[in-house]
mmCIF file of N, CA and C in Angstrom:
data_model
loop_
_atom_site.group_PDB
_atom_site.id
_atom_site.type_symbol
_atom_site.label_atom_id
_atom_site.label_comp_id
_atom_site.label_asym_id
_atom_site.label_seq_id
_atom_site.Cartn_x
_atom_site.Cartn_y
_atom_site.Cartn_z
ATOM 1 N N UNK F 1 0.841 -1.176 0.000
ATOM 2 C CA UNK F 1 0.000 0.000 0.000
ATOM 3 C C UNK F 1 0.890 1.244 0.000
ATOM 4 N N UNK F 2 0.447 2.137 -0.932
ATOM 5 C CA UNK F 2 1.137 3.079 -1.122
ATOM 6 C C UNK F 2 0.983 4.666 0.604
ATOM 7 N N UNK F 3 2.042 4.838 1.070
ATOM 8 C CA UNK F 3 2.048 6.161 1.645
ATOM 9 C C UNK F 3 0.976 7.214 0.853
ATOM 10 N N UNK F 4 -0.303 7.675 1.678
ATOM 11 C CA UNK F 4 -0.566 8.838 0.806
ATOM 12 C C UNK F 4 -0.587 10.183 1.717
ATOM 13 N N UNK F 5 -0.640 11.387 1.496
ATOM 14 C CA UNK F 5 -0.918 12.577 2.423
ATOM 15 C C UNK F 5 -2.558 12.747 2.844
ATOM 16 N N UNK F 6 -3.031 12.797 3.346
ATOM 17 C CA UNK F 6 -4.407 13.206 3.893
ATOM 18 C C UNK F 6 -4.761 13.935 3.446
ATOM 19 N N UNK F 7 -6.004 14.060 2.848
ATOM 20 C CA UNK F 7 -6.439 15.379 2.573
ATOM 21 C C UNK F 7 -7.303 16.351 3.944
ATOM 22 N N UNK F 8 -7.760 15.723 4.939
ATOM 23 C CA UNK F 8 -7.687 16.776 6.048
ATOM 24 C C UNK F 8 -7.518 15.412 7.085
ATOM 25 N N UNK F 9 -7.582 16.073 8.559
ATOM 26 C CA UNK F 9 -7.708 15.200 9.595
ATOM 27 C C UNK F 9 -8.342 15.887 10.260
ATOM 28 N N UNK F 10 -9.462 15.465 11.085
ATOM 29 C CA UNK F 10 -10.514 15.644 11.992
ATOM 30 C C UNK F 10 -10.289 14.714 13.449
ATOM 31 N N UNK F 11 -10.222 15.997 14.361
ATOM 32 C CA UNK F 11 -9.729 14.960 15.859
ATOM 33 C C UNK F 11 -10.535 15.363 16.308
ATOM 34 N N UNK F 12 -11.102 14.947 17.616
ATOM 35 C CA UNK F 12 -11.807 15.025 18.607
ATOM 36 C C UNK F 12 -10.972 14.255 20.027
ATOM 37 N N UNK F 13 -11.291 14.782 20.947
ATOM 38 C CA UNK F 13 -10.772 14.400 22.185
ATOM 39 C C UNK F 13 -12.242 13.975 23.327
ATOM 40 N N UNK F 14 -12.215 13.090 23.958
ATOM 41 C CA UNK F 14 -13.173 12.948 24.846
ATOM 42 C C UNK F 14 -12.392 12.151 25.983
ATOM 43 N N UNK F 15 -13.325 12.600 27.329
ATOM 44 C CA UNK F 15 -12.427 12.933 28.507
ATOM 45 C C UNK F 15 -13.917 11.728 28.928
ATOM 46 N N UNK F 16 -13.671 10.893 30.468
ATOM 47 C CA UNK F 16 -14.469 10.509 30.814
ATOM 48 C C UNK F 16 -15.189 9.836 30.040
ATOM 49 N N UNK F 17 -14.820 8.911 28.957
ATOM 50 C CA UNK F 17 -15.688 7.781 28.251
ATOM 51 C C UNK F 17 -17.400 8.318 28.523
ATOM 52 N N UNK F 18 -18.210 7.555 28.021
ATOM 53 C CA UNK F 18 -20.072 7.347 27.854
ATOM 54 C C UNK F 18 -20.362 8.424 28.455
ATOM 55 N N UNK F 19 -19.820 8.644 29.806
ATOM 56 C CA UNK F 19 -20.531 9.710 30.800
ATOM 57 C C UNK F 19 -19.629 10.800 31.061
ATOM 58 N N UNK F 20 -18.414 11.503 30.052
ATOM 59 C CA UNK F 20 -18.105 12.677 30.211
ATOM 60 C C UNK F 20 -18.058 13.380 29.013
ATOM 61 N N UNK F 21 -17.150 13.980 28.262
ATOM 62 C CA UNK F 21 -17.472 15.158 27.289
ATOM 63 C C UNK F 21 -16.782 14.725 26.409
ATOM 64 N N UNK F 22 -17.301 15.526 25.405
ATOM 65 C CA UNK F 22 -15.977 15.379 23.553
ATOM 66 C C UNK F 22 -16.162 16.846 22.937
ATOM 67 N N UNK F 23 -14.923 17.061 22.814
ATOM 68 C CA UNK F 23 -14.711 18.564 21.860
ATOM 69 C C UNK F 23 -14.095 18.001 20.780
ATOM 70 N N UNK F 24 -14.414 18.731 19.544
ATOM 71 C CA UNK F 24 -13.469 18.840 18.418
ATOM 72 C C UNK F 24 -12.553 19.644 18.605
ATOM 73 N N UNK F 25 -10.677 19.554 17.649
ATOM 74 C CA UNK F 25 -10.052 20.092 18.491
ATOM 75 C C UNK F 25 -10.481 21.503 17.544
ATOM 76 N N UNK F 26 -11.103 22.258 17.293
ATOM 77 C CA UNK F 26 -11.387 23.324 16.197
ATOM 78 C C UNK F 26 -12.564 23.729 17.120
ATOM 79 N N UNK F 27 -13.239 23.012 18.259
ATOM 80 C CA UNK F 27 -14.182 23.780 18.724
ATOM 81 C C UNK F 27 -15.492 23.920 18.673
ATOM 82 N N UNK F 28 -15.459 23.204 17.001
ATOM 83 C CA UNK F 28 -16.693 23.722 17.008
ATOM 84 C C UNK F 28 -17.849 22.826 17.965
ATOM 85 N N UNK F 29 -16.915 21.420 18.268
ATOM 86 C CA UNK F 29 -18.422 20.700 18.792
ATOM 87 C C UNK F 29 -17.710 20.364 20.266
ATOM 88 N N UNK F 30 -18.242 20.862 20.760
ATOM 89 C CA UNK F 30 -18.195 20.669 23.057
ATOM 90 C C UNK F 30 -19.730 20.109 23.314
ATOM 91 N N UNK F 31 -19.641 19.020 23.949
ATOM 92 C CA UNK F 31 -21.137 18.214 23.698
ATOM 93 C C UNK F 31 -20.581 17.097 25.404
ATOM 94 N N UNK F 32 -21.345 17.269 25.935
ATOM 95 C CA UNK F 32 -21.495 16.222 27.408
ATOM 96 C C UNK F 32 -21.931 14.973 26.601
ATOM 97 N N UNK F 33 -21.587 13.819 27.259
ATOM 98 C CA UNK F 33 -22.128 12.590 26.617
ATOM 99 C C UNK F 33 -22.687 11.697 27.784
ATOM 100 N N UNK F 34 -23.978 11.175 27.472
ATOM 101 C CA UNK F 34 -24.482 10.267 28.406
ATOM 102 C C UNK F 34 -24.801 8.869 28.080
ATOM 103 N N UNK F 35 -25.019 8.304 28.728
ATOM 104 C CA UNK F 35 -25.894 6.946 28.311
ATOM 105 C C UNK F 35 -27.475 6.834 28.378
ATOM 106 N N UNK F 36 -28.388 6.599 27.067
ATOM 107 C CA UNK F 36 -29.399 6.810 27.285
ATOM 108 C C UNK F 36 -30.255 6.293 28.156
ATOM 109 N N UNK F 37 -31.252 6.454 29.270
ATOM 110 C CA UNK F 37 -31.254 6.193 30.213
ATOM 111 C C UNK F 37 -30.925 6.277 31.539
ATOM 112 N N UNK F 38 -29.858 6.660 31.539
ATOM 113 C CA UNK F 38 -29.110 6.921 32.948
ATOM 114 C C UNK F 38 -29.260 8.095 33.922
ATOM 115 N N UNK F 39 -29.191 8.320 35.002
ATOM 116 C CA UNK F 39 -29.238 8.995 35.812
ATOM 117 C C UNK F 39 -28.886 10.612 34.841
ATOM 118 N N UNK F 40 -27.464 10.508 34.451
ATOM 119 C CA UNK F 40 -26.367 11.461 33.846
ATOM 120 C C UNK F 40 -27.297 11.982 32.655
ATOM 121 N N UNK F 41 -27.981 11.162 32.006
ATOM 122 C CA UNK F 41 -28.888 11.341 30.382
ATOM 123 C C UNK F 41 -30.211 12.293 31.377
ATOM 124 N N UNK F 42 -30.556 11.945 32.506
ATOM 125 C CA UNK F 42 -31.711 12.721 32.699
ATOM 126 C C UNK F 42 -31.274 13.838 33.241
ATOM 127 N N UNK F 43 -30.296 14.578 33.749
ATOM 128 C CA UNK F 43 -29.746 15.705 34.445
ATOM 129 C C UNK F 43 -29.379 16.604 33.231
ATOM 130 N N UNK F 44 -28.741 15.942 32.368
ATOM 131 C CA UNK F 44 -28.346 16.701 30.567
ATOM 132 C C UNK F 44 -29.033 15.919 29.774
ATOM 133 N N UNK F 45 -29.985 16.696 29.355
ATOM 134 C CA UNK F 45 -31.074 16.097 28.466
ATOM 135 C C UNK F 45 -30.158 16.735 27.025
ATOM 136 N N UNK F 46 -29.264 17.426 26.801
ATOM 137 C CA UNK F 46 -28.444 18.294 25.456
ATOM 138 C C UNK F 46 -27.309 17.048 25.693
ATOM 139 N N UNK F 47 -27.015 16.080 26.516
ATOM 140 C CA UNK F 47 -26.105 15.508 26.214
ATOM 141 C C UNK F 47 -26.292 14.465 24.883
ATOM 142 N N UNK F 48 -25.311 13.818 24.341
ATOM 143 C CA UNK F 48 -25.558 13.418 23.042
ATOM 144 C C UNK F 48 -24.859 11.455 23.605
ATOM 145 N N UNK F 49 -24.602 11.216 23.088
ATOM 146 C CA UNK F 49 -23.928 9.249 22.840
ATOM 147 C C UNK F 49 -23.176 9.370 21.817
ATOM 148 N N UNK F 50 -21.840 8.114 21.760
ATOM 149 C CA UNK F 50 -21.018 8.195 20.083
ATOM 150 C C UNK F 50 -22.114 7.641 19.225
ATOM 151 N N UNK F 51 -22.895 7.016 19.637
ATOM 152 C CA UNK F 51 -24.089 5.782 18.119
ATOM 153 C C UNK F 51 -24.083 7.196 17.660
ATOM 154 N N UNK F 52 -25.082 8.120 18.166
ATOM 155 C CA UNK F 52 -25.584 9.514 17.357
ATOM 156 C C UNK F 52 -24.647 10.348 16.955
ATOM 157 N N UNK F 53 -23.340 10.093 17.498
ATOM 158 C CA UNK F 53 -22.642 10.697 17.241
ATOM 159 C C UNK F 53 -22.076 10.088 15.590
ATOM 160 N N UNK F 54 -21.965 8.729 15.471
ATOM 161 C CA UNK F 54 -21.542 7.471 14.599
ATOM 162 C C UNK F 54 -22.546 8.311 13.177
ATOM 163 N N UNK F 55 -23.570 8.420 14.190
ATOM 164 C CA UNK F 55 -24.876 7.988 13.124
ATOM 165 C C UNK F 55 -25.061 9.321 12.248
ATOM 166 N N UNK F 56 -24.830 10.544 12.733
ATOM 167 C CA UNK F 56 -24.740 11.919 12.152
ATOM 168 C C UNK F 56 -23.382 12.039 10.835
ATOM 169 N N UNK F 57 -22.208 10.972 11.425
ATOM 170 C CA UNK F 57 -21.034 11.370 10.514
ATOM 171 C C UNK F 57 -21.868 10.053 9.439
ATOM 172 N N UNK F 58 -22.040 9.290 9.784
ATOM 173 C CA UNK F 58 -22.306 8.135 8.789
ATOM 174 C C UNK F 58 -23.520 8.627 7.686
ATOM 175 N N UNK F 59 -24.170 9.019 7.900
ATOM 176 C CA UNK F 59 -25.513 9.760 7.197
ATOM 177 C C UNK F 59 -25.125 10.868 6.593
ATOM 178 N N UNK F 60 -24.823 11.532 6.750
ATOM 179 C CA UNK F 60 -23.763 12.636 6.129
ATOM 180 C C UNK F 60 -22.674 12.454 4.819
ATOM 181 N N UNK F 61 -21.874 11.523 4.955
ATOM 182 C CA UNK F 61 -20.682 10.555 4.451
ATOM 183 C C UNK F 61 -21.787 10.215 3.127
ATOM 184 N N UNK F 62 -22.760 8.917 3.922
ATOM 185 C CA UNK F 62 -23.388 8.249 2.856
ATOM 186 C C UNK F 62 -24.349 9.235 1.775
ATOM 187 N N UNK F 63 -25.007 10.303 2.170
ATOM 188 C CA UNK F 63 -25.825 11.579 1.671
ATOM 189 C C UNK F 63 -24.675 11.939 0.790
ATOM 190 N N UNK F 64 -23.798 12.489 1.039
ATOM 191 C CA UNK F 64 -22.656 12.954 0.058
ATOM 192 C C UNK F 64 -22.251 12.121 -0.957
ATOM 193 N N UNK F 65 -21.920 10.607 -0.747
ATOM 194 C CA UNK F 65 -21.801 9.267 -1.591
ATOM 195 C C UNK F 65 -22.865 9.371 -2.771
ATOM 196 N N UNK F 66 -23.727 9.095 -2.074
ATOM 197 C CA UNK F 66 -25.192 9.161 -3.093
ATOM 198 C C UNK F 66 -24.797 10.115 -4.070
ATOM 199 N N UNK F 67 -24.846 11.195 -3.566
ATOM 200 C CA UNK F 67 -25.300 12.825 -4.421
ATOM 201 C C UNK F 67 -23.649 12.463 -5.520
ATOM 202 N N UNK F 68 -22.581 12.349 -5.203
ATOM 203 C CA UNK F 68 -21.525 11.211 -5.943
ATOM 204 C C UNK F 68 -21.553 11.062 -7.248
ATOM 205 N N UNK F 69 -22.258 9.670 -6.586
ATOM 206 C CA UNK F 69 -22.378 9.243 -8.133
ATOM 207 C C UNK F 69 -23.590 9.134 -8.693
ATOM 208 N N UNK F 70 -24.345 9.944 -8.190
ATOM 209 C CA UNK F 70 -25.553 10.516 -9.259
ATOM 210 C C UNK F 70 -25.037 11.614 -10.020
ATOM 211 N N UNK F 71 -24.093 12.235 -9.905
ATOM 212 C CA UNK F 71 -23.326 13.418 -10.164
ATOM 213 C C UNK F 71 -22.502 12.636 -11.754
ATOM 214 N N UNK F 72 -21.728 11.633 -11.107
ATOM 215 C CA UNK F 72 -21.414 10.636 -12.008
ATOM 216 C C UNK F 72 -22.018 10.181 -13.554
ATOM 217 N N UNK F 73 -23.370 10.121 -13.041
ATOM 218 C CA UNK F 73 -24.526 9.565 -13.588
ATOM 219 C C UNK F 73 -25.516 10.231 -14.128
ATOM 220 N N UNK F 74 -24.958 11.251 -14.193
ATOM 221 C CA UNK F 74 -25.956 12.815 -14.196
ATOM 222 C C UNK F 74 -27.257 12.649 -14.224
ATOM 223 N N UNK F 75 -27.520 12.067 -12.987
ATOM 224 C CA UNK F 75 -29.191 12.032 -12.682
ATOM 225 C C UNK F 75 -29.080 12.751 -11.100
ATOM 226 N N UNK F 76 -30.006 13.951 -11.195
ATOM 227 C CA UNK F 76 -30.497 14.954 -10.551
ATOM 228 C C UNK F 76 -31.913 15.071 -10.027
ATOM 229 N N UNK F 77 -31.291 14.351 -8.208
ATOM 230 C CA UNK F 77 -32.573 14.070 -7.412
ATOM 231 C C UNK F 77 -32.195 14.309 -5.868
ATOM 232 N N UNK F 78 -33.059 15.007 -5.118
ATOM 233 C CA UNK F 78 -32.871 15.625 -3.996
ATOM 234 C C UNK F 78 -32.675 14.089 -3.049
ATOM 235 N N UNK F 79 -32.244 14.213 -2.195
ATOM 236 C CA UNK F 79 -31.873 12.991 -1.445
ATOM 237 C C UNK F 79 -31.455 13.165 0.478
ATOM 238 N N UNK F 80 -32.210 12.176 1.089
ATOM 239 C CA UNK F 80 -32.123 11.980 2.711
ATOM 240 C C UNK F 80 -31.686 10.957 3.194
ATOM 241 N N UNK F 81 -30.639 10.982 4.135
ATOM 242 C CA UNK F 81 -30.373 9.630 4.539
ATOM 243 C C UNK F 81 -30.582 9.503 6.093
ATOM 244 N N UNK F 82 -31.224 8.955 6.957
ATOM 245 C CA UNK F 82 -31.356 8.671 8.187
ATOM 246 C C UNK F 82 -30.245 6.978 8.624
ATOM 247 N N UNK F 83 -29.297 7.616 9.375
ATOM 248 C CA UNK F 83 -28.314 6.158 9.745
ATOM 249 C C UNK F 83 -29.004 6.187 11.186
ATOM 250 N N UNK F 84 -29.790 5.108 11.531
ATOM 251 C CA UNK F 84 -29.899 4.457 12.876
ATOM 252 C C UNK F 84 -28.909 3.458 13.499
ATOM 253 N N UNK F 85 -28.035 3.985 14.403
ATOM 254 C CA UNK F 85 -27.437 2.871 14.737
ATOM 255 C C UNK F 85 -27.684 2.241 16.055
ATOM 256 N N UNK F 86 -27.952 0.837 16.161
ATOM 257 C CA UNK F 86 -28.248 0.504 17.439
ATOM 258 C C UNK F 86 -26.885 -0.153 18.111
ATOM 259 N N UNK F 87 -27.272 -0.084 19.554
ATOM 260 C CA UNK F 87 -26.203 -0.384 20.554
ATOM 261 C C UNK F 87 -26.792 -2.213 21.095
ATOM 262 N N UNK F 88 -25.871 -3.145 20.882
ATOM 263 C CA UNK F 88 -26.679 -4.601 21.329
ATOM 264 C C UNK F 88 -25.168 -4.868 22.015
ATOM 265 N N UNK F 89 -25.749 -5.809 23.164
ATOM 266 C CA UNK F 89 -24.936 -6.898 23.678
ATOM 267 C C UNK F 89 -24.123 -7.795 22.941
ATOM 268 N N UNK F 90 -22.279 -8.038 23.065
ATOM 269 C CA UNK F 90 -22.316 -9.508 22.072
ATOM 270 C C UNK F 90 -22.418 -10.636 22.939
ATOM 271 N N UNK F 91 -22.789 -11.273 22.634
ATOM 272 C CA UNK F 91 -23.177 -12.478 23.577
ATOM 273 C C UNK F 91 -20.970 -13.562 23.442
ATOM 274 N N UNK F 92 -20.660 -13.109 22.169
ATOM 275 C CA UNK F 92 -19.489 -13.248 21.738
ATOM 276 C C UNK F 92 -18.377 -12.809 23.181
ATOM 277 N N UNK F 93 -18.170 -11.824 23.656
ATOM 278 C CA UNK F 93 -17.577 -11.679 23.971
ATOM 279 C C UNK F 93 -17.630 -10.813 25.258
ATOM 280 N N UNK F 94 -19.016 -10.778 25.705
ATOM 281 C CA UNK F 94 -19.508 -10.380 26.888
ATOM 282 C C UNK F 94 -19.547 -8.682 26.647
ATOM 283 N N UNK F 95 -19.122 -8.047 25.501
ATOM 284 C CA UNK F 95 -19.375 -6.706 25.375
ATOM 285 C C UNK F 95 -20.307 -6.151 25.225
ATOM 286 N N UNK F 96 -19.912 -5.046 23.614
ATOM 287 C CA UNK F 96 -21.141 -4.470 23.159
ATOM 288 C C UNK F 96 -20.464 -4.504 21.683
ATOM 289 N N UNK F 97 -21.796 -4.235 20.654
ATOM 290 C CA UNK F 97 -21.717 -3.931 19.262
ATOM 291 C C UNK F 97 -22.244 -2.862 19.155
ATOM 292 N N UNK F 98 -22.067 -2.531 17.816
ATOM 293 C CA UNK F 98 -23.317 -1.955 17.172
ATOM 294 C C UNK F 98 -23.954 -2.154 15.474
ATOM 295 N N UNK F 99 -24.852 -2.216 14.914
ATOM 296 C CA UNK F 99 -25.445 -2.362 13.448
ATOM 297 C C UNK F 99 -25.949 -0.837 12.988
ATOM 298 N N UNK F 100 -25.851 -1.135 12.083
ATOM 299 C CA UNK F 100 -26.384 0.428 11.045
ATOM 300 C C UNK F 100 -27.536 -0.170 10.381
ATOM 301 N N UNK F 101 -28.709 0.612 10.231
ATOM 302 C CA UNK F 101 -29.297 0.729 9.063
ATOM 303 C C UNK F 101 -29.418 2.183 8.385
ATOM 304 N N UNK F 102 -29.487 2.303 7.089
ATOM 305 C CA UNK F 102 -29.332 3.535 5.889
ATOM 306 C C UNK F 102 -30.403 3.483 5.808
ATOM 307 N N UNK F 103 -31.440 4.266 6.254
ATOM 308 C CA UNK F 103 -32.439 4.512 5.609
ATOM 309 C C UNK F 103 -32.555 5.357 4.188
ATOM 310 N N UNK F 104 -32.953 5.553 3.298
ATOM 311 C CA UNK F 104 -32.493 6.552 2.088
ATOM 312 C C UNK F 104 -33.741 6.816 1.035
ATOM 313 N N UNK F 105 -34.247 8.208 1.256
ATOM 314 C CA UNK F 105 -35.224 9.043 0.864
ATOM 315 C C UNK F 105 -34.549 9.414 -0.592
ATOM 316 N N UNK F 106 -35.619 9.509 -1.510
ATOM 317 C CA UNK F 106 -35.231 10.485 -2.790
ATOM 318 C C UNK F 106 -36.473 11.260 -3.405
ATOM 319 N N UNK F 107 -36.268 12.612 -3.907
ATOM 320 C CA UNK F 107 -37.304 13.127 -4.441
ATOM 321 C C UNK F 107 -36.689 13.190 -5.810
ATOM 322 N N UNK F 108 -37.640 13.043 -7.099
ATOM 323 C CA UNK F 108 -37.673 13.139 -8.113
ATOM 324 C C UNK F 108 -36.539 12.177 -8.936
ATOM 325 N N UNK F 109 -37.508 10.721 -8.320
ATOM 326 C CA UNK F 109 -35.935 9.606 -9.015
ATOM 327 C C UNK F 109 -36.762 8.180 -8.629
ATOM 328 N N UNK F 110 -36.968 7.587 -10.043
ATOM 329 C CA UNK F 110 -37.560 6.318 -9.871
ATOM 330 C C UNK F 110 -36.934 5.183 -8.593
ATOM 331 N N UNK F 111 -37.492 4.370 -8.041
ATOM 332 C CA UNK F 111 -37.099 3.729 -6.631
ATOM 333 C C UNK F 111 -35.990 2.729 -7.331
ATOM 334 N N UNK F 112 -36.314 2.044 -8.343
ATOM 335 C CA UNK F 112 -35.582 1.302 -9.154
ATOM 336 C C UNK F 112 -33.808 1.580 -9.346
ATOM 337 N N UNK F 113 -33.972 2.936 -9.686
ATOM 338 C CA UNK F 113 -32.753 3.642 -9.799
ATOM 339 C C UNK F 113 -31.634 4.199 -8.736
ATOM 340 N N UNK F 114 -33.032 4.554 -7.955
ATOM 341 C CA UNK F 114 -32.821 5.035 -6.660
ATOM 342 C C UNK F 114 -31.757 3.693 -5.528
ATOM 343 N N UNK F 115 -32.232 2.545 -5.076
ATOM 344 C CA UNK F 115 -31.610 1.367 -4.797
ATOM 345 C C UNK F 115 -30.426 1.426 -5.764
ATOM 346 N N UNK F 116 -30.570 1.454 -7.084
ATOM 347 C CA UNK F 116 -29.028 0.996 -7.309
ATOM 348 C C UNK F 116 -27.882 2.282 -6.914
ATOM 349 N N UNK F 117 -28.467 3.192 -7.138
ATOM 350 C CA UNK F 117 -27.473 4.261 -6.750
ATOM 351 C C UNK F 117 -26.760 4.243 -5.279
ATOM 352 N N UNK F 118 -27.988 3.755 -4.414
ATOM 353 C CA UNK F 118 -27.757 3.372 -2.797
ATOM 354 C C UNK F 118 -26.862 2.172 -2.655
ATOM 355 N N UNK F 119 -26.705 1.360 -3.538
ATOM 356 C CA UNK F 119 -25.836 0.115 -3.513
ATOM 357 C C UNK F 119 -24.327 0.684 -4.256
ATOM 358 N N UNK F 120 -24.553 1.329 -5.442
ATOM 359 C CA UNK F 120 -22.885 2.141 -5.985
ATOM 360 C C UNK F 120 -22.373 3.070 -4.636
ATOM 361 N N UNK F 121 -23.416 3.520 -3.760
ATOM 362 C CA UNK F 121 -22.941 4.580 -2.736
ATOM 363 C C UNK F 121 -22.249 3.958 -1.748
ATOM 364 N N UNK F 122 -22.809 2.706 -1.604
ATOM 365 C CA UNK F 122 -22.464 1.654 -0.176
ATOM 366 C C UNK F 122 -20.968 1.222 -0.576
ATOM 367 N N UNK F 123 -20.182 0.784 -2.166
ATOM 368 C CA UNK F 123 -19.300 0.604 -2.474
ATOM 369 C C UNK F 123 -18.221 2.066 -2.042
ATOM 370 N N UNK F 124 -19.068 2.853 -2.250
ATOM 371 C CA UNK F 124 -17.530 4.318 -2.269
ATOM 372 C C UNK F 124 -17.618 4.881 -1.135
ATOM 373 N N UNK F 125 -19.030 5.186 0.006
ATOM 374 C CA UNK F 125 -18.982 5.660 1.019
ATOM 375 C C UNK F 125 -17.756 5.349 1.841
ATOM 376 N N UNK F 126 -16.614 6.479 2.063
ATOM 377 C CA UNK F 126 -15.640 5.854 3.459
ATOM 378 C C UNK F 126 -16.434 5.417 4.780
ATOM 379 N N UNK F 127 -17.517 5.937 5.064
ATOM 380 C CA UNK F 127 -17.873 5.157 6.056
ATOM 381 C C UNK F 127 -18.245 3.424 5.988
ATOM 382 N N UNK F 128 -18.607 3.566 4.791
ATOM 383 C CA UNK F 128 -19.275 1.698 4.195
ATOM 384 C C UNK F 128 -18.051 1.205 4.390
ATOM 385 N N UNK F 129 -17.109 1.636 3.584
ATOM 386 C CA UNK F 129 -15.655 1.004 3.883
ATOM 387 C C UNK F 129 -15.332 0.550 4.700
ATOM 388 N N UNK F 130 -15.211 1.612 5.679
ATOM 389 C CA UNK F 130 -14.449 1.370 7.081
ATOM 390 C C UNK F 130 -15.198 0.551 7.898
ATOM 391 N N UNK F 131 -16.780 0.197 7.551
ATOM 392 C CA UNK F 131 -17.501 -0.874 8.913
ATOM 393 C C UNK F 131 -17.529 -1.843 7.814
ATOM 394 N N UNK F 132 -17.265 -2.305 6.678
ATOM 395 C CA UNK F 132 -17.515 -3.682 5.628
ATOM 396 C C UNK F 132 -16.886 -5.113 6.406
ATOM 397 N N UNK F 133 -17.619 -5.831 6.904
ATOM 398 C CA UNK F 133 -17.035 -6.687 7.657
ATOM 399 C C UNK F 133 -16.580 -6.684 8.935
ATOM 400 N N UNK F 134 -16.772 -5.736 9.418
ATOM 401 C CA UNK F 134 -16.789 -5.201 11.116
ATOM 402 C C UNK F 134 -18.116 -4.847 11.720
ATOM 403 N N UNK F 135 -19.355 -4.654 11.030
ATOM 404 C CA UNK F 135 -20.334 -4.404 11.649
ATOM 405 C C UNK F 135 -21.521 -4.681 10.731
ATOM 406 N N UNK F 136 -22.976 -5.141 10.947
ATOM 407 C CA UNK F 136 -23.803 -5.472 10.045
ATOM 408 C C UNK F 136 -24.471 -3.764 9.668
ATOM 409 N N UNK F 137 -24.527 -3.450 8.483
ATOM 410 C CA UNK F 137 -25.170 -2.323 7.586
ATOM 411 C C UNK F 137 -26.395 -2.840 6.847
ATOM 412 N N UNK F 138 -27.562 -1.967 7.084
ATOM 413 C CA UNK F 138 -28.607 -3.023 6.127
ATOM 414 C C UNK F 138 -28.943 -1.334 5.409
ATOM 415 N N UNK F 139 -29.062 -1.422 4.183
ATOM 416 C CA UNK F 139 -29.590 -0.752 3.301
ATOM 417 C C UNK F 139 -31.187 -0.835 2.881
ATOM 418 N N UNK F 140 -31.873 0.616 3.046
ATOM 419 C CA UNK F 140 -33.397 0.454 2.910
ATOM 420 C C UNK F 140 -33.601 1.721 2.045
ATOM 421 N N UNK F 141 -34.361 1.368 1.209
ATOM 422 C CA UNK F 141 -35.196 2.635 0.378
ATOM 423 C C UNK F 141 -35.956 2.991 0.763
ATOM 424 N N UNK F 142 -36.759 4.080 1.549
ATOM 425 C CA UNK F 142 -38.246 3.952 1.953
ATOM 426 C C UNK F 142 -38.537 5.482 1.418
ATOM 427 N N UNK F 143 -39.850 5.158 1.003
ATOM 428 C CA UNK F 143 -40.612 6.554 0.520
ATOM 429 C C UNK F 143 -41.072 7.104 1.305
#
């Protein structure tokens, strides 16, 4: 594999794991983090979790993918992606996981077309990349 230069890097720092804070180092995001449920989640109701945190960069990533290679494809259609990610037990290894589903909205773009574009997106998304075989992703079209 070839050495390449980055084209940016994005850090974040978080202090106190589930139940303390994360800044970006640029600032822009200072966010308390809780566990949903917990004592800590009901005192900071503005506190946030990494899933939502996962789930905002992943939806974003994949929204941009899409718009991609429709760009590619020069077919021109407004587009939403909702990433739910859930938090489960592994029974594997006494931890935790997590799964994605893509939900993926389009206005003005047959559903037909729409799915395959969501499947070319799932190939180039860096986020698809980086969980392919590390975590289950289920892809959904819904109107």
């Amino acid at each position: 594999m070839t050495e390449q230069e980055p084209l940016f890097t994005a850090s974040a720092t978080a202090v106190g794991g589930r139940q303390g804070r994360v800044e970006s180092s640029d600032g822009n995001i200072k966010m308390d983090l809780a566990m949903p449920g917990t004592p800590r989640a009901k005192e900071l109701p503005n506190a946030t979790n990494p899933e939502q945190l996962f789930a905002c960069g992943y939806s974003a990533c994949f929204d941009g993918a899409i718009q991609h290679i429709a760009r590619r494809e020069h077919v021109k259609f407004d587009s939403q992606v909702t990433a739910n990610v859930s938090f489960f037990k592994d029974d594997v290894d006494q931890g935790f996981k997590i799964a994605v589903t893509l939900q993926v909205k389009g206005n003005g773009i047959e559903k037909e077309k729409l799915e395959e574009l969501v499947h070319k997106a799932h190939e180039f998304c860096p986020y698809s990349k980086a969980t392919r075989g590390n975590i289950d992703v289920t892809l959904e079209v819904v109107e």
